[in-house]
PDB file of C-alpha atoms in Angstrom:
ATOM      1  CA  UNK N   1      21.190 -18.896 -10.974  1.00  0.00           C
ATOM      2  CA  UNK N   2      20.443 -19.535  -7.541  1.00  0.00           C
ATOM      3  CA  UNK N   3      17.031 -17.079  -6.381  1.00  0.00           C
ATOM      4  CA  UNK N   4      19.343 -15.025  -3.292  1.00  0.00           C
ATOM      5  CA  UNK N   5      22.028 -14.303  -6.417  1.00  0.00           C
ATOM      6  CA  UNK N   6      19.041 -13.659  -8.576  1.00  0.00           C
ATOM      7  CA  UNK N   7      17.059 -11.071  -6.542  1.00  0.00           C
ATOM      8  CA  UNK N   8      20.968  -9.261  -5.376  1.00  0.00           C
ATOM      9  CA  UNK N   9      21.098  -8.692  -9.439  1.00  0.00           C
ATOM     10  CA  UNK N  10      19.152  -6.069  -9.074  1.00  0.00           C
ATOM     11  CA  UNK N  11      17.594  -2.737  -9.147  1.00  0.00           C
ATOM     12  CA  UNK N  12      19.205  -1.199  -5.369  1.00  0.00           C
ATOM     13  CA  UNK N  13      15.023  -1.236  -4.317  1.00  0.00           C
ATOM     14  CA  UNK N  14      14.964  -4.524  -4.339  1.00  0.00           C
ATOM     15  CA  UNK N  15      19.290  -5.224  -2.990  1.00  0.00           C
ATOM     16  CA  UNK N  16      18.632  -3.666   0.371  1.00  0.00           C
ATOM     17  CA  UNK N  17      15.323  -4.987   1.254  1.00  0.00           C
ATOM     18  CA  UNK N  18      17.065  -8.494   0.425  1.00  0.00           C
ATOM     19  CA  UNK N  19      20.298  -7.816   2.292  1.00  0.00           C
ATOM     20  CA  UNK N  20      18.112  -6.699   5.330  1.00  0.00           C
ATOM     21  CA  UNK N  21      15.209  -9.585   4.993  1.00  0.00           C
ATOM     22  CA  UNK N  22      17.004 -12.597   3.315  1.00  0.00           C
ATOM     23  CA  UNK N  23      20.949 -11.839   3.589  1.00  0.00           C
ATOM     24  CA  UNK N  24      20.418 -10.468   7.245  1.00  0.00           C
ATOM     25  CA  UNK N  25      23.617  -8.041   6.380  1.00  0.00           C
ATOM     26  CA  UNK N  26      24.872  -5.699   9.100  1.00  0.00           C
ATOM     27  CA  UNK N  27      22.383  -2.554   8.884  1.00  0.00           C
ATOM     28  CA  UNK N  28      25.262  -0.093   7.363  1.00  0.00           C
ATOM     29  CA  UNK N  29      25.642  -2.313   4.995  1.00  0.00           C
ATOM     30  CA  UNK N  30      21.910  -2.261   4.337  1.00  0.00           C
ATOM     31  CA  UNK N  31      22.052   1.817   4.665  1.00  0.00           C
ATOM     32  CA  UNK N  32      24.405   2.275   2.371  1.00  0.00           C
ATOM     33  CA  UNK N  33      22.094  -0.121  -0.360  1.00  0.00           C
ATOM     34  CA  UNK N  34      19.238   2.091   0.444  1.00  0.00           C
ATOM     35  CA  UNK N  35      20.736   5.217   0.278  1.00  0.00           C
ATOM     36  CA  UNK N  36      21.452   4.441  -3.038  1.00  0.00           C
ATOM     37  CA  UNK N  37      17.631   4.554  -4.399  1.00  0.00           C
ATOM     38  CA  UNK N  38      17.543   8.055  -4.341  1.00  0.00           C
ATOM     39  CA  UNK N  39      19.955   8.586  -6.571  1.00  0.00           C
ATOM     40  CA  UNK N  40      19.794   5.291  -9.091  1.00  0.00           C
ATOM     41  CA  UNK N  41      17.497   2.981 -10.246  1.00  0.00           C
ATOM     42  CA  UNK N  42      13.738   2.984 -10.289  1.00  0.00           C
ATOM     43  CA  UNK N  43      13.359   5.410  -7.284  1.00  0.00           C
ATOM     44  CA  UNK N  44      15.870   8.209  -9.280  1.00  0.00           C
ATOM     45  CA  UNK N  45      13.385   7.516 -12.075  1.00  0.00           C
ATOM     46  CA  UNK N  46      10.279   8.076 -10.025  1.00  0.00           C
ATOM     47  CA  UNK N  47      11.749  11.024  -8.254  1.00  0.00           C
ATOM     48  CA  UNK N  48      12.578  12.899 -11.184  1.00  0.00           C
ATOM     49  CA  UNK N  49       9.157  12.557 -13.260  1.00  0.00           C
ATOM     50  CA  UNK N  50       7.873  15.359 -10.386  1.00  0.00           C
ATOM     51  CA  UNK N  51       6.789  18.082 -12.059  1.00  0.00           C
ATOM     52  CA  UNK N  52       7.438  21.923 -10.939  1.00  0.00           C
ATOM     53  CA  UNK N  53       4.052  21.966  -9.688  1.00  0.00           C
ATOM     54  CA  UNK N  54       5.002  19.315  -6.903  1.00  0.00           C
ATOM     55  CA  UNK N  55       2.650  16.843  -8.768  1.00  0.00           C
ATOM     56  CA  UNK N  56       3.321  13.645 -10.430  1.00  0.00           C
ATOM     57  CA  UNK N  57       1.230  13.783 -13.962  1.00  0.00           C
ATOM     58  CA  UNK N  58      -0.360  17.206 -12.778  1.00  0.00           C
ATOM     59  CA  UNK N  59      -2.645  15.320 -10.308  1.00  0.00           C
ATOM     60  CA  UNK N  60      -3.355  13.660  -6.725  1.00  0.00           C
ATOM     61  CA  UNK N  61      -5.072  10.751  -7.312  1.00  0.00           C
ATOM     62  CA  UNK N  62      -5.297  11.410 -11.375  1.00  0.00           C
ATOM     63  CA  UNK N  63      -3.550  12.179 -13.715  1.00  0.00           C
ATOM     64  CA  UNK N  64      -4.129  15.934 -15.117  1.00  0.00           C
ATOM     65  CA  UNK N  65      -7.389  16.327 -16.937  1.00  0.00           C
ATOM     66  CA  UNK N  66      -5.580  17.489 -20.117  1.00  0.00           C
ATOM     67  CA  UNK N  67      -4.172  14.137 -20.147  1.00  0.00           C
ATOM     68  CA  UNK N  68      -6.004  11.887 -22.850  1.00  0.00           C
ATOM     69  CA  UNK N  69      -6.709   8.679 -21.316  1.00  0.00           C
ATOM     70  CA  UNK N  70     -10.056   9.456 -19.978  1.00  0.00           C
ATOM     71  CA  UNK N  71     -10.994   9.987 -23.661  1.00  0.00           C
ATOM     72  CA  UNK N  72      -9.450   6.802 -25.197  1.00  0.00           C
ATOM     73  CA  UNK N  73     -10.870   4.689 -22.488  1.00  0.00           C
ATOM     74  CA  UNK N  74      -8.018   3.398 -21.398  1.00  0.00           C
ATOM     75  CA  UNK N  75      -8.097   3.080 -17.760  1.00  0.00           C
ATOM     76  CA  UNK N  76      -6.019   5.047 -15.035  1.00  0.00           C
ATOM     77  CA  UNK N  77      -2.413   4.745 -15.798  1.00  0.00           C
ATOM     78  CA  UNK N  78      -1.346   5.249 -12.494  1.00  0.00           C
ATOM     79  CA  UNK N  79       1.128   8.034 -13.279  1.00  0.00           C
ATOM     80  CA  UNK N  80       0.013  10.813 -10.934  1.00  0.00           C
ATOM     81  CA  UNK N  81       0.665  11.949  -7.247  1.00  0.00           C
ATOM     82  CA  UNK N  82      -0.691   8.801  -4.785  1.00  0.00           C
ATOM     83  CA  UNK N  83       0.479   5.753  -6.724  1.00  0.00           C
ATOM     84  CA  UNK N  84       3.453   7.189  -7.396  1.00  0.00           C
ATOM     85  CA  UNK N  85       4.210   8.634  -3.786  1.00  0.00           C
ATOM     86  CA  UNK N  86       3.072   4.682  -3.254  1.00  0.00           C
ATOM     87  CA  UNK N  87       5.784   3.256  -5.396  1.00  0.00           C
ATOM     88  CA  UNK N  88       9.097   5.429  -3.697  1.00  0.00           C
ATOM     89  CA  UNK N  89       7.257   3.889  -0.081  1.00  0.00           C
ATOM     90  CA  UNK N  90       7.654   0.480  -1.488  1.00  0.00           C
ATOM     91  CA  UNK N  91      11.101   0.718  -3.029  1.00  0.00           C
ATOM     92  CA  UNK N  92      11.936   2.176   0.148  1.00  0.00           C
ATOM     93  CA  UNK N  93      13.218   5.604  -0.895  1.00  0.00           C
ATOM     94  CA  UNK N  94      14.949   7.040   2.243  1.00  0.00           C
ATOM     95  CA  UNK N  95      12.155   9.774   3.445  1.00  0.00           C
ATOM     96  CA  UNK N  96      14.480  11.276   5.599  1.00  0.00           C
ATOM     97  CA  UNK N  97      17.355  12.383   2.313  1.00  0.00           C
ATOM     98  CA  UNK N  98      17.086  15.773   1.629  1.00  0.00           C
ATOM     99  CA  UNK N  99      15.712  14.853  -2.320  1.00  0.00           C
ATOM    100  CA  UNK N 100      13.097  13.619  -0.990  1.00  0.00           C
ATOM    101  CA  UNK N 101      12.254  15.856   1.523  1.00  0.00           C
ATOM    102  CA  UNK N 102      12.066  18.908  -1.142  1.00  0.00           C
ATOM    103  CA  UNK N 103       9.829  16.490  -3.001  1.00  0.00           C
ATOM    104  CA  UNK N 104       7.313  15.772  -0.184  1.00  0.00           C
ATOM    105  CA  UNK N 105       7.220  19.386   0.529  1.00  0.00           C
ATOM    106  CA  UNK N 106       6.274  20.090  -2.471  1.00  0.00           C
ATOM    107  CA  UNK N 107       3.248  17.777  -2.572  1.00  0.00           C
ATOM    108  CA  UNK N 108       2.054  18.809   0.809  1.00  0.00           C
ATOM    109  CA  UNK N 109       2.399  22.421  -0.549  1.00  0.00           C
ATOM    110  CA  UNK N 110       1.172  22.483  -3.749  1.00  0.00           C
ATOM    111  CA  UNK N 111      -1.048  19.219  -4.662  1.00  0.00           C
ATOM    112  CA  UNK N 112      -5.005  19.068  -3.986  1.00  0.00           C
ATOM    113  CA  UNK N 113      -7.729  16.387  -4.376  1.00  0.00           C
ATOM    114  CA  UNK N 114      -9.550  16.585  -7.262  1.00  0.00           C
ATOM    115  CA  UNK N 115     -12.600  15.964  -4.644  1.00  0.00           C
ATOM    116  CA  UNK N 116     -13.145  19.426  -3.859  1.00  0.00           C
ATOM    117  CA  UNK N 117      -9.382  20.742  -3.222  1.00  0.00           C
ATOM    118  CA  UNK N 118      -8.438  19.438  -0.254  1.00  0.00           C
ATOM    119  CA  UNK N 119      -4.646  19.594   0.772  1.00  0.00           C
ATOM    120  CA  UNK N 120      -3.192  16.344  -0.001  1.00  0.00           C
ATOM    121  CA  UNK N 121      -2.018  15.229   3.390  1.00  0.00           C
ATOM    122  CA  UNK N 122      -5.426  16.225   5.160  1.00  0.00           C
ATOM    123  CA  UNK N 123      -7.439  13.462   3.008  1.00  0.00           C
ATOM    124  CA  UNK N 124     -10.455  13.307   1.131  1.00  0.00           C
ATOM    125  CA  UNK N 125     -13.441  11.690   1.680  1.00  0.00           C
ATOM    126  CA  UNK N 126     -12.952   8.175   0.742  1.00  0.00           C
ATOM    127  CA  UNK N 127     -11.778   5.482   3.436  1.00  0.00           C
ATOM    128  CA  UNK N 128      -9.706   3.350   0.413  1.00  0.00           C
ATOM    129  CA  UNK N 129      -7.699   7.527  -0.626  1.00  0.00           C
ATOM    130  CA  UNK N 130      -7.554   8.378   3.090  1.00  0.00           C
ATOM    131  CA  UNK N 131      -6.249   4.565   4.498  1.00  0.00           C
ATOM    132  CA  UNK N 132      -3.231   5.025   2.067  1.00  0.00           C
ATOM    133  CA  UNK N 133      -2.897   9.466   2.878  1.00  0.00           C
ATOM    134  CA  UNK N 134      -2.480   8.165   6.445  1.00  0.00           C
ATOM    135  CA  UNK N 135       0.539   5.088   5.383  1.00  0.00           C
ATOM    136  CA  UNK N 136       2.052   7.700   3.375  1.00  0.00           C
ATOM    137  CA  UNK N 137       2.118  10.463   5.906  1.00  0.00           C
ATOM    138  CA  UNK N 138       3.675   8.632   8.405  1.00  0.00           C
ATOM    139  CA  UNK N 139       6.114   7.460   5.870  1.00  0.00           C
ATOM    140  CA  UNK N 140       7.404  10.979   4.735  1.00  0.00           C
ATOM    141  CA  UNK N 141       6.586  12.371   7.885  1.00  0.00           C
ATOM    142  CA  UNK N 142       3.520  14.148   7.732  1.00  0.00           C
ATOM    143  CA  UNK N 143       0.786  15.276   9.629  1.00  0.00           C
ATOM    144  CA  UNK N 144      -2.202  12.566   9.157  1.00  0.00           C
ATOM    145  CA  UNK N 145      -4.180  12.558  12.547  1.00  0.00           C
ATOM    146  CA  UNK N 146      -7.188  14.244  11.274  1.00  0.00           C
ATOM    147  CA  UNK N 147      -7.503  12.028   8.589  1.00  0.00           C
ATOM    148  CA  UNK N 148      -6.757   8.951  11.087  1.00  0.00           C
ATOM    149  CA  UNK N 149      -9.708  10.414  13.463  1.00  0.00           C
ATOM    150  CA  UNK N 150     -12.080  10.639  10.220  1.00  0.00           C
ATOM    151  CA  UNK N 151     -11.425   7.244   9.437  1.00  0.00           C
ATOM    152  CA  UNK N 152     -12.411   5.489  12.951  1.00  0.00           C
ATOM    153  CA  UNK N 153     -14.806   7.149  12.446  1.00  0.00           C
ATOM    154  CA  UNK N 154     -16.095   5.863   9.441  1.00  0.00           C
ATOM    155  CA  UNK N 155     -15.906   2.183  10.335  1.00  0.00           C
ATOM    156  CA  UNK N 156     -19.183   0.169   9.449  1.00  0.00           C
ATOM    157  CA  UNK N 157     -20.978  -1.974  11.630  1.00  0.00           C
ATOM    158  CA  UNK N 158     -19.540  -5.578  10.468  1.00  0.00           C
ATOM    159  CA  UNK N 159     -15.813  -4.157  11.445  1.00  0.00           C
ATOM    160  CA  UNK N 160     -14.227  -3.168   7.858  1.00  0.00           C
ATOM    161  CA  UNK N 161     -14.841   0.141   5.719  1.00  0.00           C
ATOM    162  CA  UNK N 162     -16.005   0.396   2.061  1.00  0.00           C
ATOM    163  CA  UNK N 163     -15.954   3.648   0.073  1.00  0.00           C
ATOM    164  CA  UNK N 164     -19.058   3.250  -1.400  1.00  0.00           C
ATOM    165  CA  UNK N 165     -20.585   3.985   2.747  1.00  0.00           C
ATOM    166  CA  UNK N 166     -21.431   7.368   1.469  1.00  0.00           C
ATOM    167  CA  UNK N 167     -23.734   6.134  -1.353  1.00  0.00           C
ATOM    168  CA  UNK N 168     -25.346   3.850   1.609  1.00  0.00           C
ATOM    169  CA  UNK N 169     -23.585   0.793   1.661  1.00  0.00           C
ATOM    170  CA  UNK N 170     -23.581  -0.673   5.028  1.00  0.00           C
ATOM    171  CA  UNK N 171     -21.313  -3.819   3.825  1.00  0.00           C
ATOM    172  CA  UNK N 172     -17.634  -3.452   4.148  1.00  0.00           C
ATOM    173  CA  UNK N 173     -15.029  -4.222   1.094  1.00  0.00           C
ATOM    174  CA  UNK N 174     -12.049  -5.880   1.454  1.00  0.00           C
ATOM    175  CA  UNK N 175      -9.699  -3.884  -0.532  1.00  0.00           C
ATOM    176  CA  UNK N 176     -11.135  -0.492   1.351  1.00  0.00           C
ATOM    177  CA  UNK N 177     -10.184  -2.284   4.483  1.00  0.00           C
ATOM    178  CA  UNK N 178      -7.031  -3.482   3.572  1.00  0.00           C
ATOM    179  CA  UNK N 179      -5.834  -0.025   2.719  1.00  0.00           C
ATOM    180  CA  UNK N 180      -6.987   1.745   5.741  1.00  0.00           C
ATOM    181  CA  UNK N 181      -5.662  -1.016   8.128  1.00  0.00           C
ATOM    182  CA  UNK N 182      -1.780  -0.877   6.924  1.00  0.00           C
ATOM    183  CA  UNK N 183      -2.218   3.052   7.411  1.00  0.00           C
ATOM    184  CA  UNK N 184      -3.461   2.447  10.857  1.00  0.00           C
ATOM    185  CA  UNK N 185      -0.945   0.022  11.538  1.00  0.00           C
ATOM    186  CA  UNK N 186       1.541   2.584  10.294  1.00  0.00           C
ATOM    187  CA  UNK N 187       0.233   5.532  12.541  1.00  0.00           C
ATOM    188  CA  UNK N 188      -0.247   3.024  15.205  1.00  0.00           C
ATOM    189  CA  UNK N 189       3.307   2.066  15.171  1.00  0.00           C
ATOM    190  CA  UNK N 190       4.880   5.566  14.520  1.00  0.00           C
ATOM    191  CA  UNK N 191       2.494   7.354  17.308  1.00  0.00           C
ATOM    192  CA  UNK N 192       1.418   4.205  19.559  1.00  0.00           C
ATOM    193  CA  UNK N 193      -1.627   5.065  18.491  1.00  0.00           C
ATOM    194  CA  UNK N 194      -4.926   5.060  20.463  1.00  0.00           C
ATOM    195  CA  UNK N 195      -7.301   3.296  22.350  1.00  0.00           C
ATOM    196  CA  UNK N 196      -9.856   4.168  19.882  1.00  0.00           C
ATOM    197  CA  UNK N 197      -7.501   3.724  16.812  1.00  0.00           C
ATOM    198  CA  UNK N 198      -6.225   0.323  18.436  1.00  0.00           C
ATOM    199  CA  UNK N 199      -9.282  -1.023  18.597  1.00  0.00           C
ATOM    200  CA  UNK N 200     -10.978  -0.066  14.868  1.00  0.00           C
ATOM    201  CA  UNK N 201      -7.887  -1.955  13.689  1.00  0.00           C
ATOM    202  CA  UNK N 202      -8.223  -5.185  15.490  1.00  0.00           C
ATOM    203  CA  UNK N 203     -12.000  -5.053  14.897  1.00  0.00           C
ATOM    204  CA  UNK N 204     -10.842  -4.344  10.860  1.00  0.00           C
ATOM    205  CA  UNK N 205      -8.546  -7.285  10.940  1.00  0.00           C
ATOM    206  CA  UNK N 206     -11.152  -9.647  12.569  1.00  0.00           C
ATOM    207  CA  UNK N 207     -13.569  -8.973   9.499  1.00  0.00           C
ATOM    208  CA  UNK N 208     -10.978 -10.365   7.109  1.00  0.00           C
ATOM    209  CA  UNK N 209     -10.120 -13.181   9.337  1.00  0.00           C
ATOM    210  CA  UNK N 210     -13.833 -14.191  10.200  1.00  0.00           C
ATOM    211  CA  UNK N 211     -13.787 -14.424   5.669  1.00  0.00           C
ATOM    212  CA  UNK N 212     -10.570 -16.548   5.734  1.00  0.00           C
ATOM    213  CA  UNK N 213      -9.234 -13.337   4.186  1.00  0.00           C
ATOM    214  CA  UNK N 214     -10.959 -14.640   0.686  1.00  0.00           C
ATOM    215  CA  UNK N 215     -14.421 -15.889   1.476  1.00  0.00           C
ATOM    216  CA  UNK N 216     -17.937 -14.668   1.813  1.00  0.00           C
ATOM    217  CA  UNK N 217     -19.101 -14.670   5.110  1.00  0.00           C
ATOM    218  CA  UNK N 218     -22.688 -15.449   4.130  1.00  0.00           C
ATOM    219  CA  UNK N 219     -21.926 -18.219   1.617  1.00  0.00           C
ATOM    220  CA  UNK N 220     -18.481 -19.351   1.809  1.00  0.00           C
ATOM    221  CA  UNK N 221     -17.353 -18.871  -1.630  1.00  0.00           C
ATOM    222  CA  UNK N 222     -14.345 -17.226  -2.889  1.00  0.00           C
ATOM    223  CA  UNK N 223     -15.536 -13.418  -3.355  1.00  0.00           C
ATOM    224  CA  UNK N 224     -12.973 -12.463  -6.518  1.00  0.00           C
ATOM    225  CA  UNK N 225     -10.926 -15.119  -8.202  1.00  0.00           C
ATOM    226  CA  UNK N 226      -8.773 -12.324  -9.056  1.00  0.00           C
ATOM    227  CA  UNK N 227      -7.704 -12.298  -5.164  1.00  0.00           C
ATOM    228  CA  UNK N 228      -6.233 -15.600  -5.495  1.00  0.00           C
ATOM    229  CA  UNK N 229      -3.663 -14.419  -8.162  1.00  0.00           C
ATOM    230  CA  UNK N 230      -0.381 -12.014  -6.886  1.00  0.00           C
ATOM    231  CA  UNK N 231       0.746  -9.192  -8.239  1.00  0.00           C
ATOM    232  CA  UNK N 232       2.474  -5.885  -7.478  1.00  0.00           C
ATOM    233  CA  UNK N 233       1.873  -3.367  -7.115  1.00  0.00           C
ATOM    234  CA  UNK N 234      -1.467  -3.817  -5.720  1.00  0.00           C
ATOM    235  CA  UNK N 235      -2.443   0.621  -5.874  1.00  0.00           C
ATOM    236  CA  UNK N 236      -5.390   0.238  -4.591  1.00  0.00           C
ATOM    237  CA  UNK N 237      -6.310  -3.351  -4.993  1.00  0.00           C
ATOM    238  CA  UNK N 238      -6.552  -6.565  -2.272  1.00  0.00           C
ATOM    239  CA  UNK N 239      -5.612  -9.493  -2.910  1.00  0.00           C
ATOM    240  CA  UNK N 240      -4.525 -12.721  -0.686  1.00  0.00           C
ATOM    241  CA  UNK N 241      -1.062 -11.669  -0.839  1.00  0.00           C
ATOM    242  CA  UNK N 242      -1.139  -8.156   0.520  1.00  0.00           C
ATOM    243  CA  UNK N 243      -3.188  -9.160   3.131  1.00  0.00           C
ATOM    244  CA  UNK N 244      -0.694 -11.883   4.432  1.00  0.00           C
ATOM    245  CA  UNK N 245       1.973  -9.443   4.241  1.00  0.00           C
ATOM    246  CA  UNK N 246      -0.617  -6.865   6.098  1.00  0.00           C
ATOM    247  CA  UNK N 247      -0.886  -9.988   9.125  1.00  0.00           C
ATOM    248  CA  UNK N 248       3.260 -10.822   8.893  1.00  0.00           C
ATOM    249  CA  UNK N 249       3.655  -7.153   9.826  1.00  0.00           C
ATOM    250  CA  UNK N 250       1.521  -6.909  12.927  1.00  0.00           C
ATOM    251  CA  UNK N 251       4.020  -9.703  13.886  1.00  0.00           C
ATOM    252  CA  UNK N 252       0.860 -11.563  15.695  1.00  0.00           C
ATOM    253  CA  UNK N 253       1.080 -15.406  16.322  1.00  0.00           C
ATOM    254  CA  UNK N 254      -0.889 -16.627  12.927  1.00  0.00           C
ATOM    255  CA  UNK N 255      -4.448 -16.963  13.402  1.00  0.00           C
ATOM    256  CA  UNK N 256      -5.611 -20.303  11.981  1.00  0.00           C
ATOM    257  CA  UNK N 257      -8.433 -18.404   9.696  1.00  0.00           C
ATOM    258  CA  UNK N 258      -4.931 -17.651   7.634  1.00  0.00           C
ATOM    259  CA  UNK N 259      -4.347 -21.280   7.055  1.00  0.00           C
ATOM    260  CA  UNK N 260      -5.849 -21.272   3.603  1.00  0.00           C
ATOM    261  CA  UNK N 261      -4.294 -18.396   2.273  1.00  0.00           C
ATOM    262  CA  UNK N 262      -0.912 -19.728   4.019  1.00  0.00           C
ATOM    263  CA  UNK N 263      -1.017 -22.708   2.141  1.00  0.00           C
ATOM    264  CA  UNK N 264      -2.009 -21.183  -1.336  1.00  0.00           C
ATOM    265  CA  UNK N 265       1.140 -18.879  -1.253  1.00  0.00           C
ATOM    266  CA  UNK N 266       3.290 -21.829  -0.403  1.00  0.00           C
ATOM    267  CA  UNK N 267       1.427 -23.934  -3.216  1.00  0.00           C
ATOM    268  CA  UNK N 268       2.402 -21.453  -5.783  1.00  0.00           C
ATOM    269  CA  UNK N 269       5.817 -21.171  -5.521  1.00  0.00           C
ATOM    270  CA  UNK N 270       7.809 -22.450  -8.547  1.00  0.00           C
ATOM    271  CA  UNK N 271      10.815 -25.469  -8.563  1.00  0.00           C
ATOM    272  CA  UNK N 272      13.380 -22.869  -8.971  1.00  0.00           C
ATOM    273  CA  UNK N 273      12.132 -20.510  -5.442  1.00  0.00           C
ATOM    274  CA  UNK N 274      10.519 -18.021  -7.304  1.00  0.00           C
ATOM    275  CA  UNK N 275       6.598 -17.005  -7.901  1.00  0.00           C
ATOM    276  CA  UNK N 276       5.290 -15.900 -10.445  1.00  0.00           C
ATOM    277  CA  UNK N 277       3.641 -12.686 -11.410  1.00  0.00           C
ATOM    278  CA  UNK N 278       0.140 -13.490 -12.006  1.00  0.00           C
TER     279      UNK N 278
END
């Protein structure tokens, strides 16, 4: 089966992102795909695990503490409020239907950080939580610019954020970065942003690019082979991947510091068009 036929035999999250990306279908056409999300599919299925509390799995960034996978060590499942709210943004659930508008309400209501009870659109303290509060508040239409001012803030010295700052880390992460640039690029693009706000994001995309988006600065060695492998979705998580798609959004002329990770993307694609997921 050819790939376009392939990815149009689909769920309707990924149809209309093809028809508008790959098929380059006239936008009502496109409209009328997306519109369907809502109501079948993965983003009906998503929608309708929110519980009467306005919370997905009784929490914001976790699931409830009842819940029993703390005790089993078995990792986050990634059921609750933020990844969740992250997964309807990138099936591209219509934020303006009136389902979903209920269902944001509800969360900016009713859901809190398990930090110390902070509203869920107003942030919490950690760059990585608040990068993503501020993407997903300008998705559903939210109030984020407090937690947009917090986080210029809160950019270190080499250009790039890192959660752990407030333990004393003066080094910046990559994945911490990543997620507060796409929500500045978000508010940025919704708001036009700021002089201030403009400028923490370029100086946050030139300490990726000064690492080839994989490398150590100091040394020159890959930081995390994991990073070279692709996978969705990425939560909170970098890899080479995201941040490519992070740099094909600002719509920027490619910086040649992308070349490598350009050319490992094009080096993994299979025979038949597809990639894998690694």
């Amino acid at each position: 089966m050819p790939v376009l036929d392939w990815l149009l035999d689909s769920d309707p999250a990924i149809r209309w992102q093809v028809l508008r990306d790959l098929v380059h279908a006239p936008a009502e056409v496109v409209a009328a795909e997306r519109a369907r999300v809502v109501n079948e599919g993965w983003g009906a299925r998503l929608l309708a695990l929110q519980g009467e509390d306005g919370q997905w799995a009784g929490g914001a960034c976790f699931p409830a503490r009842s819940s029993n996978w703390r005790a089993e060590n078995q990792g986050q499942p990634w059921t609750a409020t933020l990844p969740t709210l992250q997964l309807l943004r990138d099936v591209g659930v219509d934020p303006r239907s009136d389902r979903v508008r209920r269902a944001v309400a509800l969360v900016r209501d009713h859901c809190r950080w398990e930090h110390a009870g902070q509203p869920f659109f107003s942030g919490e303290v950690e760059p990585c939580i608040n990068g993503r509060t501020v993407a997903l508040g300008i998705y559903f239409d939210q109030h984020v610019d407090g937690v947009v001012a917090r986080l210029i803030g809160e950019q270190l010295e080499d250009g790039g954020w890192n959660c752990e700052a407030e333990n004393g880390s003066v080094r910046s992460s990559f994945a911490t970065t990543i997620n507060v640039l796409e929500g500045l690029l978000a508010h940025e693009r919704a708001t036009g942003g700021s002089a201030e706000s403009i400028a923490a994001r370029r100086r946050g995309e030139g300490y990726l690019l000064e690492r080839n988006l994989v490398r150590r600065k100091s040394t020159g060695e890959v930081v995390n082979p994991a990073w070279l492998q692709f996978s969705f979705p990425t939560r909170w998580h970098y890899d080479v991947l995201r941040a490519l798609e992070y740099f094909r959004s600002v719509g920027d002329v490619p910086d040649s510091r992308m070349d490598e990770a350009i050319d490992l993307l094009r080096s993994k694609q299979q025979p038949d068009g597809t990639w894998l997921l690694e």
